[in-house]
Amino acid sequence: MGGVSPLPPRRPPLNRIRQQLRAARRALGERAKRQQSKALVRRLVRLLRVKRARQIALYWPADGEIDPRGLMTPLAARGARFYLPVLHPLKRRPRQGALWFARYRAGERLRPNRFGIPEPTGRGRHLIRVRCLDLIILPLVGFDAQRYRLGMGGGFYDRTLALRRRHPSWRRPWLIGVAHECQRLDRIEPRPWDIRLDAVVTESRLY
Ligand SMILES: Nc1nc2c(c(=O)[nH]1)N(C=O)[C@@H](CNc1ccc(C(=O)N[C@@H](CCC(=O)O)C(=O)O)cc1)CN2
Ligand SMILES: Nc1ncnc2c1ncn2[C@@H]1O[C@H](COP(=O)(O)OP(=O)(O)OP(=O)(O)O)[C@@H](O)[C@H]1O
């Protein structure tokens, strides 16, 4: 043989990477997950962008995700309001596969969506325009040090935030991805629709 340079190692397909990262996240154990969520919330509340935010989108944790709900008590004391993602009901383009954000007050009744994730219900729910949010805390499956995000694969946040790609100078909403450190990848090859986050916070670091 000799003289033939080896092919670069082939990356496993994205879906396999997603599965592996989700399994790693679920395997953490309740105690570790609780501790890491608490440590992460302590980091978040120290960030000026977070302290100043008035309209904040969180998410309801599922599948071993970091629990961001600990932000509510300290930030409500500063006058913040909170919103949760709701799957857009339209089955047609262009809004299909996008998210709405509905006001959520602690203790309010929620109903599971088609993925089993609780969301605000009812005609009375108050929706907010994405551009009026100061801050979105995004769940993620994987991230890299460049702050690219790998999600569940539905493209929901990418579609919802697509307007930001067209208006890169818009400062709102600020986008913070939150994750366990074990969800970091060496490099995520960004696809054309991927949105780069403004920050990624883990239990031990800020990217
Ligand atoms: N907590 C949380 N809420 C969120 C998101 C999220 O990632 N985390 N989303 C972020 O986008 C949106 C929901 N996106 C999701 C996309 C796929 C699956 C999921 O479990 N898919 C299954 C298979 C699909 C099916 O059941 O039909 C899977 O991959 O196992 C869940 C949520 C909005 N709300
Ligand atoms: N702005 C957009 N407009 C139309 N389709 C989009 C847009 N963004 C993403 N998509 C579609 O969504 C699909 C899933 O995208 P991707 O794999 O990046 O999801 P994800 O970021 O991992 O998931 P999520 O945001 O739901 O957590 C892609 O195949 C892509 O075609």
Tab-separated table of C-alpha atoms and ligand atoms in Angstrom:
chain	number	residue	atom	x	y	z
A	1	MET	CA	0.000	0.000	0.000
A	2	GLY	CA	1.497	3.363	0.865
A	3	GLY	CA	1.070	6.657	-0.907
A	4	VAL	CA	-2.689	6.682	-0.501
A	5	SER	CA	-3.714	9.196	2.102
A	6	PRO	CA	-6.487	7.923	4.319
A	7	LEU	CA	-9.923	9.412	3.860
A	8	PRO	CA	-10.880	11.825	6.602
A	9	PRO	CA	-12.891	10.024	9.273
A	10	ARG	CA	-16.556	10.053	8.352
A	11	ARG	CA	-18.799	11.773	10.814
A	12	PRO	CA	-21.702	9.767	12.120
A	13	PRO	CA	-25.004	11.110	10.771
A	14	LEU	CA	-26.593	13.932	12.746
A	15	ASN	CA	-29.461	11.816	13.950
A	16	ARG	CA	-27.068	9.367	15.544
A	17	ILE	CA	-25.215	12.194	17.232
A	18	ARG	CA	-28.544	13.523	18.522
A	19	GLN	CA	-29.457	10.113	19.926
A	20	GLN	CA	-26.109	9.758	21.663
A	21	LEU	CA	-26.232	13.218	23.200
A	22	ARG	CA	-29.804	12.733	24.391
A	23	ALA	CA	-28.882	9.388	25.940
A	24	ALA	CA	-25.886	10.988	27.714
A	25	ARG	CA	-28.133	13.731	29.057
A	26	ARG	CA	-30.789	11.328	30.322
A	27	ALA	CA	-28.117	9.115	31.932
A	28	LEU	CA	-26.928	11.926	34.217
A	29	GLY	CA	-29.178	10.982	37.114
A	30	GLU	CA	-31.689	13.130	38.945
A	31	ARG	CA	-29.244	14.419	41.545
A	32	ALA	CA	-26.617	15.523	39.041
A	33	LYS	CA	-29.270	17.079	36.816
A	34	ARG	CA	-30.740	19.038	39.716
A	35	GLN	CA	-27.321	20.259	40.823
A	36	GLN	CA	-26.290	21.258	37.332
A	37	SER	CA	-29.541	23.096	36.719
A	38	LYS	CA	-29.070	25.018	39.971
A	39	ALA	CA	-25.444	25.863	39.184
A	40	LEU	CA	-26.463	27.009	35.721
A	41	VAL	CA	-29.267	29.231	36.989
A	42	ARG	CA	-26.807	30.868	39.416
A	43	ARG	CA	-24.545	31.672	36.451
A	44	LEU	CA	-27.403	33.017	34.374
A	45	VAL	CA	-28.719	35.445	36.979
A	46	ARG	CA	-25.291	37.070	37.168
A	47	LEU	CA	-25.358	38.055	33.476
A	48	LEU	CA	-26.297	41.665	32.871
A	49	ARG	CA	-28.413	40.764	29.822
A	50	VAL	CA	-30.416	38.394	31.983
A	51	LYS	CA	-30.804	40.797	34.907
A	52	ARG	CA	-32.078	43.509	32.589
A	53	ALA	CA	-34.526	41.332	30.635
A	54	ARG	CA	-38.227	41.994	31.218
A	55	GLN	CA	-39.853	39.622	28.697
A	56	ILE	CA	-38.206	36.212	28.902
A	57	ALA	CA	-38.961	32.968	27.058
A	58	LEU	CA	-38.035	29.816	28.941
A	59	TYR	CA	-39.000	26.223	28.134
A	60	TRP	CA	-40.539	23.374	30.099
A	61	PRO	CA	-37.756	20.785	30.578
A	62	ALA	CA	-38.101	17.311	29.061
A	63	ASP	CA	-35.843	14.405	28.162
A	64	GLY	CA	-33.070	15.242	30.644
A	65	GLU	CA	-32.817	18.917	29.633
A	66	ILE	CA	-31.499	21.552	32.005
A	67	ASP	CA	-34.359	22.938	34.102
A	68	PRO	CA	-34.382	26.730	33.623
A	69	ARG	CA	-37.444	27.362	35.796
A	70	GLY	CA	-35.281	28.312	38.770
A	71	LEU	CA	-34.838	31.651	37.002
A	72	MET	CA	-38.434	32.601	37.641
A	73	THR	CA	-38.332	33.491	41.320
A	74	PRO	CA	-35.206	35.692	41.295
A	75	LEU	CA	-36.129	37.431	38.036
A	76	ALA	CA	-39.822	37.927	38.815
A	77	ALA	CA	-38.594	39.950	41.783
A	78	ARG	CA	-36.974	42.273	39.211
A	79	GLY	CA	-40.220	42.591	37.288
A	80	ALA	CA	-39.662	39.971	34.572
A	81	ARG	CA	-42.482	38.166	32.756
A	82	PHE	CA	-42.152	34.653	31.411
A	83	TYR	CA	-43.272	32.881	28.250
A	84	LEU	CA	-43.217	29.258	27.076
A	85	PRO	CA	-42.995	27.935	23.505
A	86	VAL	CA	-46.228	26.707	21.917
A	87	LEU	CA	-46.234	24.697	18.670
A	88	HIS	CA	-47.873	26.795	15.952
A	89	PRO	CA	-51.236	25.180	15.158
A	90	LEU	CA	-51.158	25.902	11.413
A	91	LYS	CA	-50.329	22.903	9.267
A	92	ARG	CA	-49.535	25.149	6.298
A	93	ARG	CA	-46.514	27.167	5.311
A	94	PRO	CA	-45.067	29.584	6.115
A	95	ARG	CA	-45.924	29.376	9.793
A	96	GLN	CA	-45.956	25.602	10.002
A	97	GLY	CA	-43.221	24.331	12.261
A	98	ALA	CA	-42.689	27.655	13.980
A	99	LEU	CA	-43.200	28.492	17.640
A	100	TRP	CA	-45.446	30.940	19.394
A	101	PHE	CA	-44.588	32.192	22.849
A	102	ALA	CA	-47.365	32.344	25.442
A	103	ARG	CA	-47.285	34.019	28.854
A	104	TYR	CA	-46.769	31.653	31.749
A	105	ARG	CA	-47.291	32.427	35.420
A	106	ALA	CA	-45.931	29.981	38.007
A	107	GLY	CA	-48.484	27.311	38.883
A	108	GLU	CA	-50.664	27.930	35.815
A	109	ARG	CA	-52.351	24.983	34.113
A	110	LEU	CA	-50.568	23.520	31.104
A	111	ARG	CA	-51.465	20.842	28.595
A	112	PRO	CA	-49.053	18.414	26.866
A	113	ASN	CA	-48.449	19.118	23.161
A	114	ARG	CA	-47.990	16.335	20.595
A	115	PHE	CA	-44.485	15.682	21.901
A	116	GLY	CA	-45.780	15.412	25.454
A	117	ILE	CA	-44.210	18.736	26.490
A	118	PRO	CA	-46.564	20.907	28.603
A	119	GLU	CA	-47.598	24.256	27.095
A	120	PRO	CA	-50.060	27.065	27.978
A	121	THR	CA	-53.569	26.379	26.751
A	122	GLY	CA	-56.864	28.078	26.190
A	123	ARG	CA	-58.234	31.096	24.405
A	124	GLY	CA	-57.210	33.417	27.169
A	125	ARG	CA	-53.507	32.809	26.746
A	126	HIS	CA	-51.457	35.857	26.004
A	127	LEU	CA	-49.091	35.585	23.021
A	128	ILE	CA	-46.100	37.858	22.538
A	129	ARG	CA	-44.285	38.732	19.304
A	130	VAL	CA	-40.818	37.258	19.129
A	131	ARG	CA	-39.382	40.730	18.515
A	132	CYS	CA	-40.831	41.910	21.817
A	133	LEU	CA	-38.959	39.294	23.808
A	134	ASP	CA	-35.757	40.551	25.437
A	135	LEU	CA	-34.338	37.110	25.992
A	136	ILE	CA	-34.935	33.543	24.841
A	137	ILE	CA	-33.477	30.676	26.846
A	138	LEU	CA	-33.166	27.858	24.317
A	139	PRO	CA	-33.025	24.134	24.989
A	140	LEU	CA	-30.489	22.251	22.923
A	141	VAL	CA	-29.229	18.750	22.275
A	142	GLY	CA	-25.684	19.721	21.304
A	143	PHE	CA	-23.572	22.867	20.945
A	144	ASP	CA	-20.014	23.866	20.067
A	145	ALA	CA	-17.624	26.561	21.260
A	146	GLN	CA	-18.670	28.716	18.250
A	147	ARG	CA	-22.184	28.757	19.786
A	148	TYR	CA	-23.849	26.766	17.045
A	149	ARG	CA	-26.779	24.720	18.243
A	150	LEU	CA	-28.071	21.255	17.467
A	151	GLY	CA	-31.720	20.896	18.459
A	152	MET	CA	-34.229	18.066	18.505
A	153	GLY	CA	-34.311	18.116	14.710
A	154	GLY	CA	-37.679	19.798	14.150
A	155	GLY	CA	-36.193	23.134	13.132
A	156	PHE	CA	-38.715	24.932	15.385
A	157	TYR	CA	-36.404	27.529	16.865
A	158	ASP	CA	-34.557	28.012	13.555
A	159	ARG	CA	-37.816	28.812	11.780
A	160	THR	CA	-39.063	31.027	14.559
A	161	LEU	CA	-35.850	33.039	14.593
A	162	ALA	CA	-35.305	33.123	10.836
A	163	LEU	CA	-36.069	36.862	10.783
A	164	ARG	CA	-32.927	37.435	12.769
A	165	ARG	CA	-30.785	36.062	9.943
A	166	ARG	CA	-32.260	38.731	7.698
A	167	HIS	CA	-31.701	41.446	10.300
A	168	PRO	CA	-28.391	40.612	11.971
A	169	SER	CA	-28.227	44.030	13.607
A	170	TRP	CA	-31.373	43.443	15.691
A	171	ARG	CA	-30.298	43.078	19.278
A	172	ARG	CA	-33.516	41.510	20.420
A	173	PRO	CA	-34.209	38.908	21.519
A	174	TRP	CA	-30.898	37.906	23.050
A	175	LEU	CA	-30.416	34.147	22.564
A	176	ILE	CA	-28.899	32.023	25.308
A	177	GLY	CA	-28.627	28.259	24.869
A	178	VAL	CA	-28.394	26.224	28.072
A	179	ALA	CA	-26.953	22.744	28.339
A	180	HIS	CA	-24.985	20.250	30.355
A	181	GLU	CA	-21.258	20.407	29.609
A	182	CYS	CA	-21.510	16.792	28.340
A	183	GLN	CA	-23.527	18.088	25.376
A	184	ARG	CA	-20.573	19.939	23.823
A	185	LEU	CA	-19.368	18.802	20.405
A	186	ASP	CA	-16.004	19.658	18.830
A	187	ARG	CA	-17.568	21.314	15.852
A	188	ILE	CA	-21.043	21.674	14.418
A	189	GLU	CA	-21.030	22.259	10.673
A	190	PRO	CA	-23.611	25.063	10.417
A	191	ARG	CA	-26.365	24.583	7.863
A	192	PRO	CA	-27.714	27.650	6.023
A	193	TRP	CA	-30.693	28.044	8.377
A	194	ASP	CA	-28.793	27.557	11.634
A	195	ILE	CA	-28.921	30.489	14.016
A	196	ARG	CA	-25.770	31.268	15.973
A	197	LEU	CA	-26.536	31.844	19.641
A	198	ASP	CA	-25.377	34.934	21.531
A	199	ALA	CA	-24.219	32.770	24.445
A	200	VAL	CA	-24.203	29.194	25.631
A	201	VAL	CA	-24.158	28.610	29.378
A	202	THR	CA	-23.417	25.269	31.016
A	203	GLU	CA	-23.114	24.338	34.695
A	204	SER	CA	-19.414	25.250	34.572
A	205	ARG	CA	-18.771	27.600	31.635
A	206	LEU	CA	-19.886	30.468	29.466
A	207	TYR	CA	-19.287	30.258	25.699
B	1	LIG	N1	-38.436	21.391	26.464
B	1	LIG	C1	-38.467	21.640	25.153
B	1	LIG	N2	-39.521	22.256	24.637
B	1	LIG	C2	-39.552	22.493	23.291
B	1	LIG	C3	-38.483	22.122	22.453
B	1	LIG	C4	-37.370	21.469	23.044
B	1	LIG	O1	-36.374	21.104	22.382
B	1	LIG	N3	-37.401	21.251	24.391
B	1	LIG	N4	-38.559	22.389	21.105
B	1	LIG	C5	-37.453	22.635	20.290
B	1	LIG	O2	-37.538	22.589	19.106
B	1	LIG	C6	-39.890	22.512	20.511
B	1	LIG	C7	-40.472	21.121	20.372
B	1	LIG	N5	-39.641	20.320	19.534
B	1	LIG	C8	-39.522	18.946	19.628
B	1	LIG	C9	-39.062	18.242	18.545
B	1	LIG	C10	-38.974	16.859	18.600
B	1	LIG	C11	-39.321	16.179	19.758
B	1	LIG	C12	-39.272	14.694	19.883
B	1	LIG	O3	-39.338	14.145	20.954
B	1	LIG	N6	-39.198	13.974	18.793
B	1	LIG	C13	-39.193	12.534	18.897
B	1	LIG	C14	-39.799	11.867	17.689
B	1	LIG	C15	-40.866	12.657	17.016
B	1	LIG	C16	-42.290	12.279	17.408
B	1	LIG	O4	-42.547	11.834	18.539
B	1	LIG	O5	-43.160	12.471	16.558
B	1	LIG	C17	-37.788	12.030	19.035
B	1	LIG	O6	-36.880	12.632	18.431
B	1	LIG	O7	-37.595	11.052	19.786
B	1	LIG	C18	-39.744	16.883	20.851
B	1	LIG	C19	-39.837	18.271	20.783
B	1	LIG	C20	-40.736	23.384	21.382
B	1	LIG	N7	-40.670	23.041	22.775
B	2	LIG	N1	-35.920	29.045	8.495
B	2	LIG	C1	-36.357	27.863	8.032
B	2	LIG	N2	-37.277	27.813	7.053
B	2	LIG	C2	-37.724	26.644	6.564
B	2	LIG	N3	-37.300	25.443	7.034
B	2	LIG	C3	-36.406	25.421	8.006
B	2	LIG	C4	-35.888	26.627	8.571
B	2	LIG	N4	-35.031	26.298	9.549
B	2	LIG	C5	-34.992	24.943	9.599
B	2	LIG	N5	-35.811	24.403	8.680
B	2	LIG	C6	-36.019	22.971	8.437
B	2	LIG	O1	-36.114	22.268	9.666
B	2	LIG	C7	-35.423	21.022	9.584
B	2	LIG	C8	-34.757	20.687	10.902
B	2	LIG	O2	-33.734	21.622	11.172
B	2	LIG	P1	-32.560	21.292	12.206
B	2	LIG	O3	-32.085	19.901	11.988
B	2	LIG	O4	-31.563	22.400	12.155
B	2	LIG	O5	-33.379	21.349	13.579
B	2	LIG	P2	-32.882	21.694	15.033
B	2	LIG	O6	-32.344	23.066	15.098
B	2	LIG	O7	-31.971	20.607	15.438
B	2	LIG	O8	-34.267	21.568	15.850
B	2	LIG	P3	-35.073	22.531	16.896
B	2	LIG	O9	-34.834	23.964	16.526
B	2	LIG	O10	-36.504	22.133	16.696
B	2	LIG	O11	-34.632	22.222	18.248
B	2	LIG	C9	-34.428	21.154	8.470
B	2	LIG	O12	-34.475	20.007	7.662
B	2	LIG	C10	-34.824	22.396	7.698
B	2	LIG	O13	-35.199	22.061	6.394
